[in-house]
GROMACS .gro file of C-alpha atoms in nm:
model
  345
    1MET     CA    1   7.969   0.447  16.915
    2VAL     CA    2   8.271   0.636  17.052
    3LEU     CA    3   8.445   0.646  16.716
    4GLU     CA    4   8.137   0.781  16.542
    5LYS     CA    5   8.127   1.070  16.788
    6ILE     CA    6   8.498   1.135  16.742
    7GLU     CA    7   8.458   1.158  16.366
    8GLN     CA    8   8.212   1.445  16.415
    9VAL     CA    9   8.476   1.666  16.578
   10PRO     CA   10   8.585   1.945  16.338
   11VAL     CA   11   8.940   1.924  16.210
   12LEU     CA   12   9.124   2.256  16.225
   13LEU     CA   13   9.479   2.156  16.150
   14THR     CA   14   9.620   2.506  16.175
   15GLN     CA   15   9.552   2.475  16.548
   16LEU     CA   16   9.724   2.138  16.575
   17PHE     CA   17   9.966   2.236  16.846
   18ARG     CA   18   9.745   2.455  17.062
   19LEU     CA   19   9.737   2.281  17.399
   20PRO     CA   20   9.488   2.436  17.644
   21THR     CA   21   9.559   2.408  18.014
   22ILE     CA   22   9.307   2.130  18.066
   23ALA     CA   23   9.491   1.936  17.801
   24SER     CA   24   9.765   1.839  18.042
   25LEU     CA   25   9.854   1.487  17.943
   26LEU     CA   26   9.831   1.380  18.304
   27LEU     CA   27   9.458   1.442  18.307
   28HIS     CA   28   9.417   1.169  18.050
   29PHE     CA   29   9.717   0.941  18.066
   30LEU     CA   30   9.733   0.914  18.444
   31ASP     CA   31   9.367   0.909  18.545
   32SER     CA   32   9.373   0.533  18.593
   33PHE     CA   33   9.630   0.574  18.870
   34GLY     CA   34   9.391   0.777  19.089
   35GLN     CA   35   9.594   0.925  19.372
   36LYS     CA   36   9.885   0.692  19.312
   37SER     CA   37  10.204   0.837  19.174
   38PRO     CA   38  10.307   0.705  18.833
   39LEU     CA   39  10.655   0.689  18.982
   40ASP     CA   40  10.522   0.424  19.216
   41ALA     CA   41  10.380   0.233  18.923
   42MET     CA   42  10.707   0.269  18.739
   43SER     CA   43  10.900   0.142  19.037
   44ASP     CA   44  10.677  -0.165  19.053
   45ASN     CA   45  10.812  -0.261  18.712
   46LEU     CA   46  11.171  -0.173  18.787
   47SER     CA   47  11.218  -0.370  19.108
   48GLY     CA   48  11.432  -0.097  19.259
   49ARG     CA   49  11.656  -0.048  18.955
   50ARG     CA   50  11.535   0.301  18.862
   51ASN     CA   51  11.848   0.468  18.997
   52GLU     CA   52  12.108   0.245  18.831
   53ILE     CA   53  12.290   0.547  18.691
   54SER     CA   54  12.629   0.594  18.536
   55HIS     CA   55  12.729   0.900  18.341
   56ASP     CA   56  12.728   0.707  18.014
   57GLU     CA   57  12.395   0.526  18.041
   58ILE     CA   58  12.096   0.487  18.269
   59LEU     CA   59  11.810   0.243  18.317
   60VAL     CA   60  11.479   0.426  18.354
   61PRO     CA   61  11.109   0.370  18.289
   62LEU     CA   62  10.948   0.507  17.974
   63TYR     CA   63  10.580   0.492  17.888
   64PHE     CA   64  10.473   0.319  17.565
   65LEU     CA   65  10.141   0.230  17.407
   66ASP     CA   66  10.077  -0.143  17.435
   67ARG     CA   67  10.071  -0.361  17.127
   68ASP     CA   68   9.718  -0.496  17.139
   69GLU     CA   69   9.473  -0.654  16.896
   70LEU     CA   70   9.227  -0.381  16.995
   71TRP     CA   71   9.408  -0.149  16.754
   72ASP     CA   72   9.317  -0.379  16.464
   73THR     CA   73   8.962  -0.245  16.479
   74VAL     CA   74   8.974   0.065  16.700
   75LYS     CA   75   9.190   0.376  16.667
   76PRO     CA   76   9.358   0.507  16.983
   77TYR     CA   77   9.227   0.842  17.099
   78SER     CA   78   9.258   1.091  17.383
   79PHE     CA   79   9.032   1.381  17.473
   80HIS     CA   80   9.216   1.690  17.594
   81TYR     CA   81   8.908   1.832  17.754
   82ILE     CA   82   8.610   1.696  17.947
   83PRO     CA   83   8.342   1.608  17.688
   84LYS     CA   84   7.975   1.659  17.770
   85GLU     CA   85   7.890   1.315  17.636
   86ASP     CA   86   7.948   1.008  17.848
   87ILE     CA   87   8.265   0.910  17.663
   88PRO     CA   88   8.583   0.775  17.823
   89LEU     CA   89   8.859   1.037  17.819
   90HIS     CA   90   9.086   0.793  17.635
   91ASN     CA   91   9.119   0.432  17.528
   92LEU     CA   92   9.498   0.415  17.561
   93LEU     CA   93   9.649   0.092  17.689
   94ARG     CA   94   9.996   0.179  17.811
   95SER     CA   95  10.280   0.029  18.011
   96THR     CA   96  10.623   0.129  18.135
   97HIS     CA   97  10.929  -0.049  18.003
   98THR     CA   98  11.270  -0.034  18.165
   99THR     CA   99  11.476   0.134  17.895
  100ARG     CA  100  11.849   0.184  17.856
  101ILE     CA  101  11.921   0.547  17.771
  102ARG     CA  102  12.272   0.641  17.662
  103SER     CA  103  12.450   0.973  17.683
  104MET     CA  104  12.470   1.152  17.350
  105ARG     CA  105  12.735   1.400  17.463
  106GLN     CA  106  13.031   1.229  17.294
  107LEU     CA  107  12.819   1.160  16.985
  108ILE     CA  108  12.704   1.516  16.918
  109PRO     CA  109  12.938   1.572  16.619
  110GLN     CA  110  12.805   1.258  16.446
  111LEU     CA  111  12.433   1.319  16.503
  112SER     CA  112  12.224   1.402  16.198
  113LEU     CA  113  11.865   1.507  16.138
  114ASP     CA  114  11.870   1.301  15.820
  115SER     CA  115  11.992   0.986  15.997
  116GLN     CA  116  11.913   0.975  16.370
  117GLY     CA  117  11.642   1.239  16.334
  118PHE     CA  118  11.791   1.472  16.595
  119GLU     CA  119  12.087   1.699  16.658
  120VAL     CA  120  12.218   1.923  16.936
  121HIS     CA  121  12.270   2.284  16.833
  122THR     CA  122  12.427   2.568  17.027
  123ILE     CA  123  12.184   2.855  16.980
  124GLU     CA  124  12.249   3.184  17.154
  125THR     CA  125  11.947   3.401  17.229
  126LYS     CA  126  11.871   3.758  17.325
  127MET     CA  127  11.606   3.628  17.561
  128SER     CA  128  11.642   3.654  17.937
  129TYR     CA  129  11.490   3.396  18.167
  130SER     CA  130  11.191   3.620  18.241
  131ASP     CA  131  11.141   3.690  17.870
  132PHE     CA  132  11.045   3.327  17.813
  133HIS     CA  133  10.747   3.378  18.043
  134ASP     CA  134  10.610   3.657  17.824
  135GLU     CA  135  10.427   3.520  17.520
  136LYS     CA  136  10.457   3.836  17.313
  137THR     CA  137  10.835   3.845  17.362
  138VAL     CA  138  10.863   3.477  17.275
  139GLU     CA  139  10.669   3.538  16.954
  140SER     CA  140  10.849   3.856  16.852
  141VAL     CA  141  11.206   3.761  16.950
  142TYR     CA  142  11.267   3.394  17.024
  143VAL     CA  143  11.050   3.247  16.752
  144ARG     CA  144  11.215   3.473  16.494
  145GLU     CA  145  11.560   3.367  16.614
  146LEU     CA  146  11.470   3.003  16.558
  147GLU     CA  147  11.315   3.066  16.218
  148ASP     CA  148  11.634   3.242  16.108
  149HIS     CA  149  11.851   2.967  16.256
  150LEU     CA  150  11.678   2.686  16.069
  151LYS     CA  151  11.661   2.882  15.746
  152VAL     CA  152  12.040   2.910  15.751
  153THR     CA  153  12.141   2.572  15.895
  154LEU     CA  154  11.897   2.373  15.680
  155ALA     CA  155  11.929   2.594  15.371
  156ALA     CA  156  11.550   2.622  15.365
  157LYS     CA  157  11.353   2.855  15.141
  158GLU     CA  158  11.097   2.932  15.410
  159VAL     CA  159  11.055   2.853  15.780
  160ARG     CA  160  10.732   2.919  15.965
  161ALA     CA  161  10.680   2.865  16.337
  162LEU     CA  162  10.359   2.681  16.421
  163ASP     CA  163  10.339   2.704  16.797
  164PHE     CA  164  10.533   2.692  17.120
  165GLN     CA  165  10.484   2.537  17.463
  166LEU     CA  166  10.634   2.667  17.787
  167ARG     CA  167  10.647   2.370  18.024
  168LEU     CA  168  10.677   2.438  18.397
  169ARG     CA  169  10.697   2.120  18.601
  170ASP     CA  170  10.450   2.150  18.885
  171ALA     CA  171  10.563   2.065  19.238
  172GLU     CA  172  10.294   1.794  19.249
  173PHE     CA  173  10.399   1.634  18.920
  174PRO     CA  174  10.379   1.344  18.852
  175TYR     CA  175  10.115   1.298  19.123
  176PHE     CA  176   9.766   1.359  18.990
  177GLY     CA  177   9.496   1.480  19.226
  178GLY     CA  178   9.214   1.518  18.975
  179LYS     CA  179   9.272   1.884  18.887
  180PRO     CA  180   9.452   2.002  18.574
  181PHE     CA  181   9.791   2.160  18.619
  182PRO     CA  182   9.807   2.537  18.548
  183LYS     CA  183  10.086   2.491  18.291
  184PRO     CA  184  10.181   2.214  18.046
  185GLN     CA  185  10.391   1.942  18.209
  186PRO     CA  186  10.665   1.709  18.078
  187SER     CA  187  10.521   1.451  17.839
  188LEU     CA  188  10.530   1.103  17.987
  189MET     CA  189  10.408   0.906  17.685
  190THR     CA  190  10.666   0.843  17.413
  191HIS     CA  191  10.530   0.995  17.096
  192VAL     CA  192  10.579   1.199  16.780
  193ASP     CA  193  10.390   1.529  16.765
  194VAL     CA  194  10.227   1.490  16.424
  195THR     CA  195  10.171   1.231  16.152
  196PRO     CA  196  10.263   1.290  15.785
  197ASP     CA  197   9.896   1.313  15.684
  198ALA     CA  198   9.829   1.574  15.950
  199ALA     CA  199  10.142   1.766  15.847
  200GLU     CA  200  10.023   1.784  15.487
  201GLY     CA  201   9.693   1.917  15.617
  202ILE     CA  202   9.876   2.190  15.806
  203VAL     CA  203  10.049   2.305  15.489
  204ARG     CA  204   9.718   2.314  15.302
  205GLU     CA  205   9.545   2.505  15.581
  206LEU     CA  206   9.824   2.762  15.605
  207TYR     CA  207   9.898   2.817  15.238
  208GLY     CA  208   9.578   2.735  15.048
  209GLU     CA  209   9.630   2.728  14.672
  210ALA     CA  210  10.008   2.752  14.708
  211ALA     CA  211  10.015   2.425  14.903
  212ASP     CA  212  10.029   2.206  14.592
  213GLU     CA  213  10.356   2.367  14.484
  214ILE     CA  214  10.498   2.359  14.837
  215LEU     CA  215  10.419   1.989  14.873
  216LYS     CA  216  10.602   1.904  14.551
  217SER     CA  217  10.929   1.980  14.731
  218ARG     CA  218  11.069   1.863  15.060
  219PHE     CA  219  10.905   1.990  15.378
  220ARG     CA  220  10.966   1.907  15.741
  221ILE     CA  221  10.823   1.981  16.082
  222ILE     CA  222  11.105   2.040  16.330
  223THR     CA  223  11.088   2.086  16.706
  224ILE     CA  224  11.346   2.294  16.890
  225TRP     CA  225  11.355   2.215  17.263
  226ARG     CA  226  11.543   2.440  17.507
  227PRO     CA  227  11.584   2.396  17.884
  228LEU     CA  228  11.532   2.710  18.089
  229ARG     CA  229  11.664   2.587  18.425
  230VAL     CA  230  11.993   2.406  18.416
  231PRO     CA  231  12.157   2.170  18.456
  232VAL     CA  232  11.866   1.949  18.355
  233ARG     CA  233  11.841   1.678  18.620
  234ASP     CA  234  11.464   1.682  18.667
  235TRP     CA  235  11.253   1.495  18.410
  236PRO     CA  236  11.496   1.537  18.118
  237LEU     CA  237  11.394   1.455  17.763
  238ALA     CA  238  11.488   1.129  17.593
  239LEU     CA  239  11.520   1.107  17.214
  240CYS     CA  240  11.506   0.789  17.007
  241ASP     CA  241  11.742   0.717  16.717
  242ALA     CA  242  11.510   0.713  16.416
  243THR     CA  243  11.716   0.442  16.246
  244THR     CA  244  11.618   0.199  16.524
  245VAL     CA  245  11.242   0.255  16.495
  246HIS     CA  246  11.030   0.045  16.258
  247GLN     CA  247  10.713   0.167  16.093
  248ASP     CA  248  10.504  -0.083  16.290
  249ASP     CA  249  10.632   0.078  16.613
  250PHE     CA  250  10.415   0.381  16.531
  251ILE     CA  251  10.039   0.399  16.568
  252ALA     CA  252   9.832   0.700  16.463
  253THR     CA  253   9.628   0.843  16.750
  254ASP     CA  254   9.346   1.099  16.751
  255VAL     CA  255   9.404   1.390  16.987
  256ILE     CA  256   9.074   1.568  17.040
  257TYR     CA  257   9.029   1.927  17.159
  258PRO     CA  258   8.705   2.123  17.212
  259ASN     CA  259   8.698   2.262  16.857
  260TYR     CA  260   8.929   2.048  16.652
  261GLN     CA  261   9.093   1.711  16.613
  262ALA     CA  262   9.464   1.642  16.560
  263GLU     CA  263   9.661   1.327  16.493
  264ASN     CA  264   9.994   1.220  16.637
  265TRP     CA  265  10.192   0.900  16.665
  266MET     CA  266  10.216   0.701  16.985
  267LEU     CA  267  10.503   0.456  17.012
  268HIS     CA  268  10.512   0.083  17.084
  269PHE     CA  269  10.813  -0.052  17.272
  270ASP     CA  270  11.076  -0.253  17.089
  271GLY     CA  271  11.400  -0.370  17.244
  272ALA     CA  272  11.589  -0.265  16.931
  273GLN     CA  273  11.508   0.102  16.987
  274GLU     CA  274  11.805   0.311  17.100
  275TRP     CA  275  11.738   0.605  17.328
  276TYR     CA  276  11.962   0.900  17.420
  277TRP     CA  277  11.973   1.192  17.660
  278LEU     CA  278  12.213   1.480  17.728
  279PRO     CA  279  12.352   1.476  18.085
  280ASP     CA  280  12.375   1.817  18.252
  281GLN     CA  281  12.233   1.991  17.946
  282SER     CA  282  12.306   2.365  17.943
  283GLU     CA  283  12.071   2.647  17.844
  284ASN     CA  284  12.230   2.694  17.501
  285GLU     CA  285  12.241   2.323  17.416
  286VAL     CA  286  11.910   2.280  17.239
  287PHE     CA  287  11.757   1.971  17.085
  288VAL     CA  288  11.657   1.996  16.721
  289PHE     CA  289  11.449   1.695  16.617
  290LYS     CA  290  11.206   1.590  16.347
  291ALA     CA  291  10.836   1.516  16.362
  292VAL     CA  292  10.787   1.479  15.986
  293ASP     CA  293  11.006   1.467  15.676
  294SER     CA  294  10.848   1.432  15.332
  295GLU     CA  295  11.176   1.309  15.183
  296LYS     CA  296  11.142   0.931  15.213
  297ARG     CA  297  11.514   0.851  15.192
  298PHE     CA  298  11.581   1.032  15.519
  299ALA     CA  299  11.476   0.962  15.878
  300LEU     CA  300  11.106   1.027  15.916
  301ALA     CA  301  11.060   1.118  16.281
  302CYS     CA  302  11.223   1.120  16.624
  303PRO     CA  303  11.009   0.977  16.906
  304HIS     CA  304  11.063   1.139  17.244
  305GLY     CA  305  10.940   1.146  17.602
  306ALA     CA  306  11.036   1.260  17.952
  307PHE     CA  307  11.170   1.028  18.219
  308PRO     CA  308  11.250   1.040  18.594
  309LEU     CA  309  11.625   1.062  18.635
  310ALA     CA  310  11.633   1.012  19.012
  311GLU     CA  311  11.453   1.125  19.321
  312PRO     CA  312  11.491   1.506  19.318
  313ASP     CA  313  11.649   1.687  19.610
  314ASN     CA  314  11.610   2.044  19.728
  315ASP     CA  315  11.896   2.160  19.504
  316THR     CA  316  11.746   2.017  19.185
  317PRO     CA  317  11.550   2.284  18.995
  318ALA     CA  318  11.211   2.175  18.868
  319ARG     CA  319  11.223   2.131  18.493
  320GLU     CA  320  11.131   2.433  18.286
  321SER     CA  321  11.159   2.415  17.910
  322ILE     CA  322  11.021   2.563  17.592
  323ASP     CA  323  10.959   2.374  17.271
  324VAL     CA  324  10.881   2.540  16.940
  325ARG     CA  325  10.751   2.353  16.635
  326LEU     CA  326  10.846   2.492  16.297
  327LEU     CA  327  10.745   2.415  15.940
  328VAL     CA  328  11.053   2.402  15.716
  329MET     CA  329  10.990   2.426  15.339
  330ASP     CA  330  11.224   2.385  15.043
  331ALA     CA  331  10.997   2.484  14.753
  332ASP     CA  332  11.153   2.760  14.544
  333ILE     CA  333  10.843   2.977  14.512
  334GLU     CA  334  10.713   3.315  14.618
  335TYR     CA  335  10.550   3.225  14.947
  336PRO     CA  336  10.215   3.390  15.018
  337LYS     CA  337  10.138   3.526  15.360
  338PRO     CA  338  10.011   3.230  15.562
  339LYS     CA  339   9.725   3.233  15.804
  340PRO     CA  340   9.821   3.334  16.160
  341TRP     CA  341  10.073   3.086  16.296
  342SER     CA  342   9.934   3.093  16.650
  343THR     CA  343   9.568   3.067  16.741
  344ARG     CA  344   9.611   2.990  17.109
  345GLU     CA  345   9.357   3.145  17.341
   0.00000   0.00000   0.00000
């Protein structure tokens, strides 16, 4: 059975966010399209309405996991490598839905991590454009800037970066020719990076015996997403207001790598969901959004996904962005040195 084989994959939660090159989502989510562009498939559903754009709101296609009785007995999964066994790369049933996405620009002062699950922060950085392409500089400078920023703005006792992803939209994206892209691409499927159970496992893996005390207090996993080429008019990121998402819109999904297994949430479509984007986002306007919050009275998570704004022209820079996931902890303890935060090869 497929699920029996999946259960045998080791779980190394400290490596949850390591995404090897072959793990490009397109390899798995778009294989059923063959040589056909997913934009073509999206357009089939939109009947020519994909470019109905005003500055305040747009109608665009977003990918969602289908609601299906299959999930009553089978857990969704996706391999992010080519397994030796004769196992399908994924069992995801997904569809595009024409979705109204509103501008958040006039709402920025009212946005709240505790309510909507996302905010827009202005974060200056010492990093140059080229610095973001050097992993050691990202780790030694940019990651530390973000840890310090969240420690102050969220009044946290400890902030620990988990991983980062530099996403460089390939010229062929979203066309898929059967070969993995050299760099991570924009994420087409609407999702949340990690489930609460997986997040607790991360804390335990990183902090060992101290985890019990850490977990008694509030902890969060926060993503900070920064565009590197602006203005962002090529595959921008859409964020969903957490107050408009119901628990049954989420479905836990196994994400399987060569040496470990992670768990995230895929999202089902619901017409009540409210989605937002930031038109002409600048390089210092960064998204800060939640994947997990242990405090039940606040918003749990902010689903997100990329979308095609319009047909690009020669003056539209291909999207480049960097997202960093950080563990934010409120326990008032003496924090031990955690295991290495990055185990990427």
